[in-house]
């Protein structure tokens, strides 16, 4: 199933404040990767924003990741969708911190649950440990100008 540009952009809408924020959306989450890693915000945040997206578009994206994982034989137990502005390295930095817990970078193709969508500038990364647990992320840029560009991060794992 493909995701329309409208559904993807709706994952960002709550980040920009255009639509009313839902109570379940976390504006400054403290943990990521299913609670595995603590998010440490920069002391001079420079306007950095991270928000867990929980609107209809984010829910559809999470469902698509689960469905793609199932179709590819990749067990996906959880999915987190975030919108980020002015801190594009946040989840790249955080996935590296899983090394201290025994995770190592592995080939993304083995854990690919990336839905077929019209994403630009996408990046993929996955870390796994010896007991079969893995955490994965993919990110892409949403928006067409500096003023409205945001990074969308989709984290998932087992």
mmCIF file of C-alpha atoms in Angstrom:
data_model
loop_
_atom_site.group_PDB
_atom_site.id
_atom_site.type_symbol
_atom_site.label_atom_id
_atom_site.label_comp_id
_atom_site.label_asym_id
_atom_site.label_seq_id
_atom_site.Cartn_x
_atom_site.Cartn_y
_atom_site.Cartn_z
ATOM 1 C CA UNK A 1 0.000 0.000 0.000
ATOM 2 C CA UNK A 2 1.344 3.416 -0.836
ATOM 3 C CA UNK A 3 1.013 6.508 1.299
ATOM 4 C CA UNK A 4 -0.164 9.732 -0.240
ATOM 5 C CA UNK A 5 1.783 12.928 0.221
ATOM 6 C CA UNK A 6 -1.158 14.235 2.261
ATOM 7 C CA UNK A 7 -0.889 11.402 4.777
ATOM 8 C CA UNK A 8 2.852 11.875 5.142
ATOM 9 C CA UNK A 9 2.560 15.616 5.550
ATOM 10 C CA UNK A 10 -0.137 15.154 8.165
ATOM 11 C CA UNK A 11 2.494 13.439 10.322
ATOM 12 C CA UNK A 12 4.280 16.793 10.351
ATOM 13 C CA UNK A 13 1.242 19.016 10.856
ATOM 14 C CA UNK A 14 1.154 18.543 14.612
ATOM 15 C CA UNK A 15 4.845 19.475 14.761
ATOM 16 C CA UNK A 16 4.127 22.839 13.178
ATOM 17 C CA UNK A 17 1.116 23.517 15.357
ATOM 18 C CA UNK A 18 -1.292 24.059 12.463
ATOM 19 C CA UNK A 19 -3.652 21.363 13.650
ATOM 20 C CA UNK A 20 -4.448 21.039 17.330
ATOM 21 C CA UNK A 21 -2.024 18.769 19.105
ATOM 22 C CA UNK A 22 -3.537 15.566 20.376
ATOM 23 C CA UNK A 23 -3.024 14.761 24.042
ATOM 24 C CA UNK A 24 -1.278 11.473 23.162
ATOM 25 C CA UNK A 25 1.344 13.236 21.015
ATOM 26 C CA UNK A 26 4.540 13.774 22.982
ATOM 27 C CA UNK A 27 6.068 17.164 22.168
ATOM 28 C CA UNK A 28 9.411 16.477 23.836
ATOM 29 C CA UNK A 29 9.815 12.694 24.135
ATOM 30 C CA UNK A 30 12.416 11.448 26.595
ATOM 31 C CA UNK A 31 13.059 7.968 25.170
ATOM 32 C CA UNK A 32 13.205 6.456 21.695
ATOM 33 C CA UNK A 33 13.613 3.027 20.144
ATOM 34 C CA UNK A 34 10.871 1.518 22.321
ATOM 35 C CA UNK A 35 12.435 2.917 25.504
ATOM 36 C CA UNK A 36 15.906 1.581 24.727
ATOM 37 C CA UNK A 37 17.720 4.942 24.478
ATOM 38 C CA UNK A 38 17.225 8.220 26.333
ATOM 39 C CA UNK A 39 16.942 11.358 24.189
ATOM 40 C CA UNK A 40 19.400 13.959 25.456
ATOM 41 C CA UNK A 41 18.437 17.351 24.093
ATOM 42 C CA UNK A 42 21.226 19.830 23.275
ATOM 43 C CA UNK A 43 21.847 22.384 26.032
ATOM 44 C CA UNK A 44 21.678 25.220 23.522
ATOM 45 C CA UNK A 45 18.828 23.744 21.539
ATOM 46 C CA UNK A 46 18.839 26.398 18.791
ATOM 47 C CA UNK A 47 15.177 25.794 18.076
ATOM 48 C CA UNK A 48 15.530 22.020 17.788
ATOM 49 C CA UNK A 49 12.134 20.316 17.845
ATOM 50 C CA UNK A 50 11.269 16.648 18.187
ATOM 51 C CA UNK A 51 7.681 15.461 18.387
ATOM 52 C CA UNK A 52 6.186 12.017 18.323
ATOM 53 C CA UNK A 53 3.588 12.003 15.573
ATOM 54 C CA UNK A 54 0.346 10.252 16.410
ATOM 55 C CA UNK A 55 -2.179 11.589 13.929
ATOM 56 C CA UNK A 56 -3.973 9.595 11.234
ATOM 57 C CA UNK A 57 -1.060 9.910 8.791
ATOM 58 C CA UNK A 58 1.425 8.603 11.362
ATOM 59 C CA UNK A 59 -0.904 5.748 12.295
ATOM 60 C CA UNK A 60 -1.231 4.793 8.624
ATOM 61 C CA UNK A 61 2.537 4.957 8.154
ATOM 62 C CA UNK A 62 3.034 2.682 11.193
ATOM 63 C CA UNK A 63 0.441 0.238 9.821
ATOM 64 C CA UNK A 64 2.219 0.248 6.449
ATOM 65 C CA UNK A 65 5.562 -0.528 8.129
ATOM 66 C CA UNK A 66 3.959 -3.435 10.006
ATOM 67 C CA UNK A 67 2.337 -4.764 6.809
ATOM 68 C CA UNK A 68 5.536 -4.427 4.773
ATOM 69 C CA UNK A 69 7.515 -6.146 7.521
ATOM 70 C CA UNK A 70 5.052 -9.033 7.530
ATOM 71 C CA UNK A 71 5.176 -9.293 3.727
ATOM 72 C CA UNK A 72 9.002 -9.322 3.830
ATOM 73 C CA UNK A 73 9.208 -11.836 6.705
ATOM 74 C CA UNK A 74 10.560 -9.195 9.109
ATOM 75 C CA UNK A 75 9.046 -9.342 12.612
ATOM 76 C CA UNK A 76 7.963 -5.802 13.572
ATOM 77 C CA UNK A 77 6.551 -5.469 17.108
ATOM 78 C CA UNK A 78 6.634 -1.676 17.500
ATOM 79 C CA UNK A 79 6.790 1.453 15.328
ATOM 80 C CA UNK A 80 7.461 5.073 16.342
ATOM 81 C CA UNK A 81 7.013 8.061 13.998
ATOM 82 C CA UNK A 82 8.641 11.420 14.773
ATOM 83 C CA UNK A 83 8.767 14.834 13.161
ATOM 84 C CA UNK A 84 12.027 16.740 13.667
ATOM 85 C CA UNK A 85 13.125 20.279 12.838
ATOM 86 C CA UNK A 86 16.647 21.677 13.095
ATOM 87 C CA UNK A 87 18.093 18.474 14.591
ATOM 88 C CA UNK A 88 18.298 15.995 11.753
ATOM 89 C CA UNK A 89 20.966 13.854 13.420
ATOM 90 C CA UNK A 90 18.987 13.057 16.574
ATOM 91 C CA UNK A 91 17.952 9.480 15.788
ATOM 92 C CA UNK A 92 21.192 8.695 13.952
ATOM 93 C CA UNK A 93 23.037 9.680 17.136
ATOM 94 C CA UNK A 94 20.659 7.662 19.305
ATOM 95 C CA UNK A 95 20.860 4.418 17.335
ATOM 96 C CA UNK A 96 24.651 4.511 17.758
ATOM 97 C CA UNK A 97 24.115 4.499 21.538
ATOM 98 C CA UNK A 98 22.668 0.991 21.276
ATOM 99 C CA UNK A 99 26.233 -0.258 20.761
ATOM 100 C CA UNK A 100 26.736 -0.019 24.526
ATOM 101 C CA UNK A 101 23.899 -2.557 24.869
ATOM 102 C CA UNK A 102 25.461 -5.055 22.471
ATOM 103 C CA UNK A 103 23.909 -3.914 19.195
ATOM 104 C CA UNK A 104 25.982 -3.765 15.994
ATOM 105 C CA UNK A 105 25.196 -2.298 12.592
ATOM 106 C CA UNK A 106 23.910 -4.890 10.122
ATOM 107 C CA UNK A 107 22.614 -4.842 6.552
ATOM 108 C CA UNK A 108 19.307 -3.002 6.261
ATOM 109 C CA UNK A 109 18.071 -5.413 3.587
ATOM 110 C CA UNK A 110 17.669 -8.192 6.184
ATOM 111 C CA UNK A 111 15.281 -6.040 8.259
ATOM 112 C CA UNK A 112 13.644 -4.012 5.497
ATOM 113 C CA UNK A 113 10.083 -2.972 6.378
ATOM 114 C CA UNK A 114 10.238 0.219 4.328
ATOM 115 C CA UNK A 115 6.908 0.797 2.571
ATOM 116 C CA UNK A 116 6.978 1.782 -1.093
ATOM 117 C CA UNK A 117 6.252 5.502 -0.966
ATOM 118 C CA UNK A 118 7.303 8.714 -2.626
ATOM 119 C CA UNK A 119 10.034 9.635 -0.138
ATOM 120 C CA UNK A 120 12.966 11.883 -0.916
ATOM 121 C CA UNK A 121 16.394 11.827 0.710
ATOM 122 C CA UNK A 122 15.615 8.658 2.602
ATOM 123 C CA UNK A 123 18.197 6.989 4.801
ATOM 124 C CA UNK A 124 18.057 3.554 6.374
ATOM 125 C CA UNK A 125 19.988 2.126 9.297
ATOM 126 C CA UNK A 126 19.611 -1.011 11.434
ATOM 127 C CA UNK A 127 21.407 -2.384 14.463
ATOM 128 C CA UNK A 128 20.933 -5.905 15.872
ATOM 129 C CA UNK A 129 22.277 -7.901 18.799
ATOM 130 C CA UNK A 130 23.282 -11.534 19.151
ATOM 131 C CA UNK A 131 19.932 -12.601 20.621
ATOM 132 C CA UNK A 132 17.927 -11.593 17.541
ATOM 133 C CA UNK A 133 16.689 -8.189 18.711
ATOM 134 C CA UNK A 134 16.981 -5.319 16.260
ATOM 135 C CA UNK A 135 16.203 -1.606 16.030
ATOM 136 C CA UNK A 136 15.839 0.081 12.668
ATOM 137 C CA UNK A 137 15.167 3.559 11.375
ATOM 138 C CA UNK A 138 14.493 5.263 8.136
ATOM 139 C CA UNK A 139 14.194 8.966 7.604
ATOM 140 C CA UNK A 140 13.229 11.274 4.809
ATOM 141 C CA UNK A 141 12.699 14.964 4.178
ATOM 142 C CA UNK A 142 9.182 16.329 3.919
ATOM 143 C CA UNK A 143 8.530 19.807 2.534
ATOM 144 C CA UNK A 144 9.778 21.871 -0.362
ATOM 145 C CA UNK A 145 11.539 24.855 1.172
ATOM 146 C CA UNK A 146 13.729 25.713 4.140
ATOM 147 C CA UNK A 147 10.752 27.326 5.854
ATOM 148 C CA UNK A 148 8.584 24.217 5.797
ATOM 149 C CA UNK A 149 11.076 21.349 5.606
ATOM 150 C CA UNK A 150 11.090 18.786 8.389
ATOM 151 C CA UNK A 151 12.688 15.400 8.801
ATOM 152 C CA UNK A 152 10.410 12.439 9.424
ATOM 153 C CA UNK A 153 11.938 9.514 11.302
ATOM 154 C CA UNK A 154 10.304 6.112 11.475
ATOM 155 C CA UNK A 155 11.791 3.782 14.076
ATOM 156 C CA UNK A 156 10.786 0.147 14.380
ATOM 157 C CA UNK A 157 11.990 -3.128 15.805
ATOM 158 C CA UNK A 158 11.138 -6.284 17.626
#
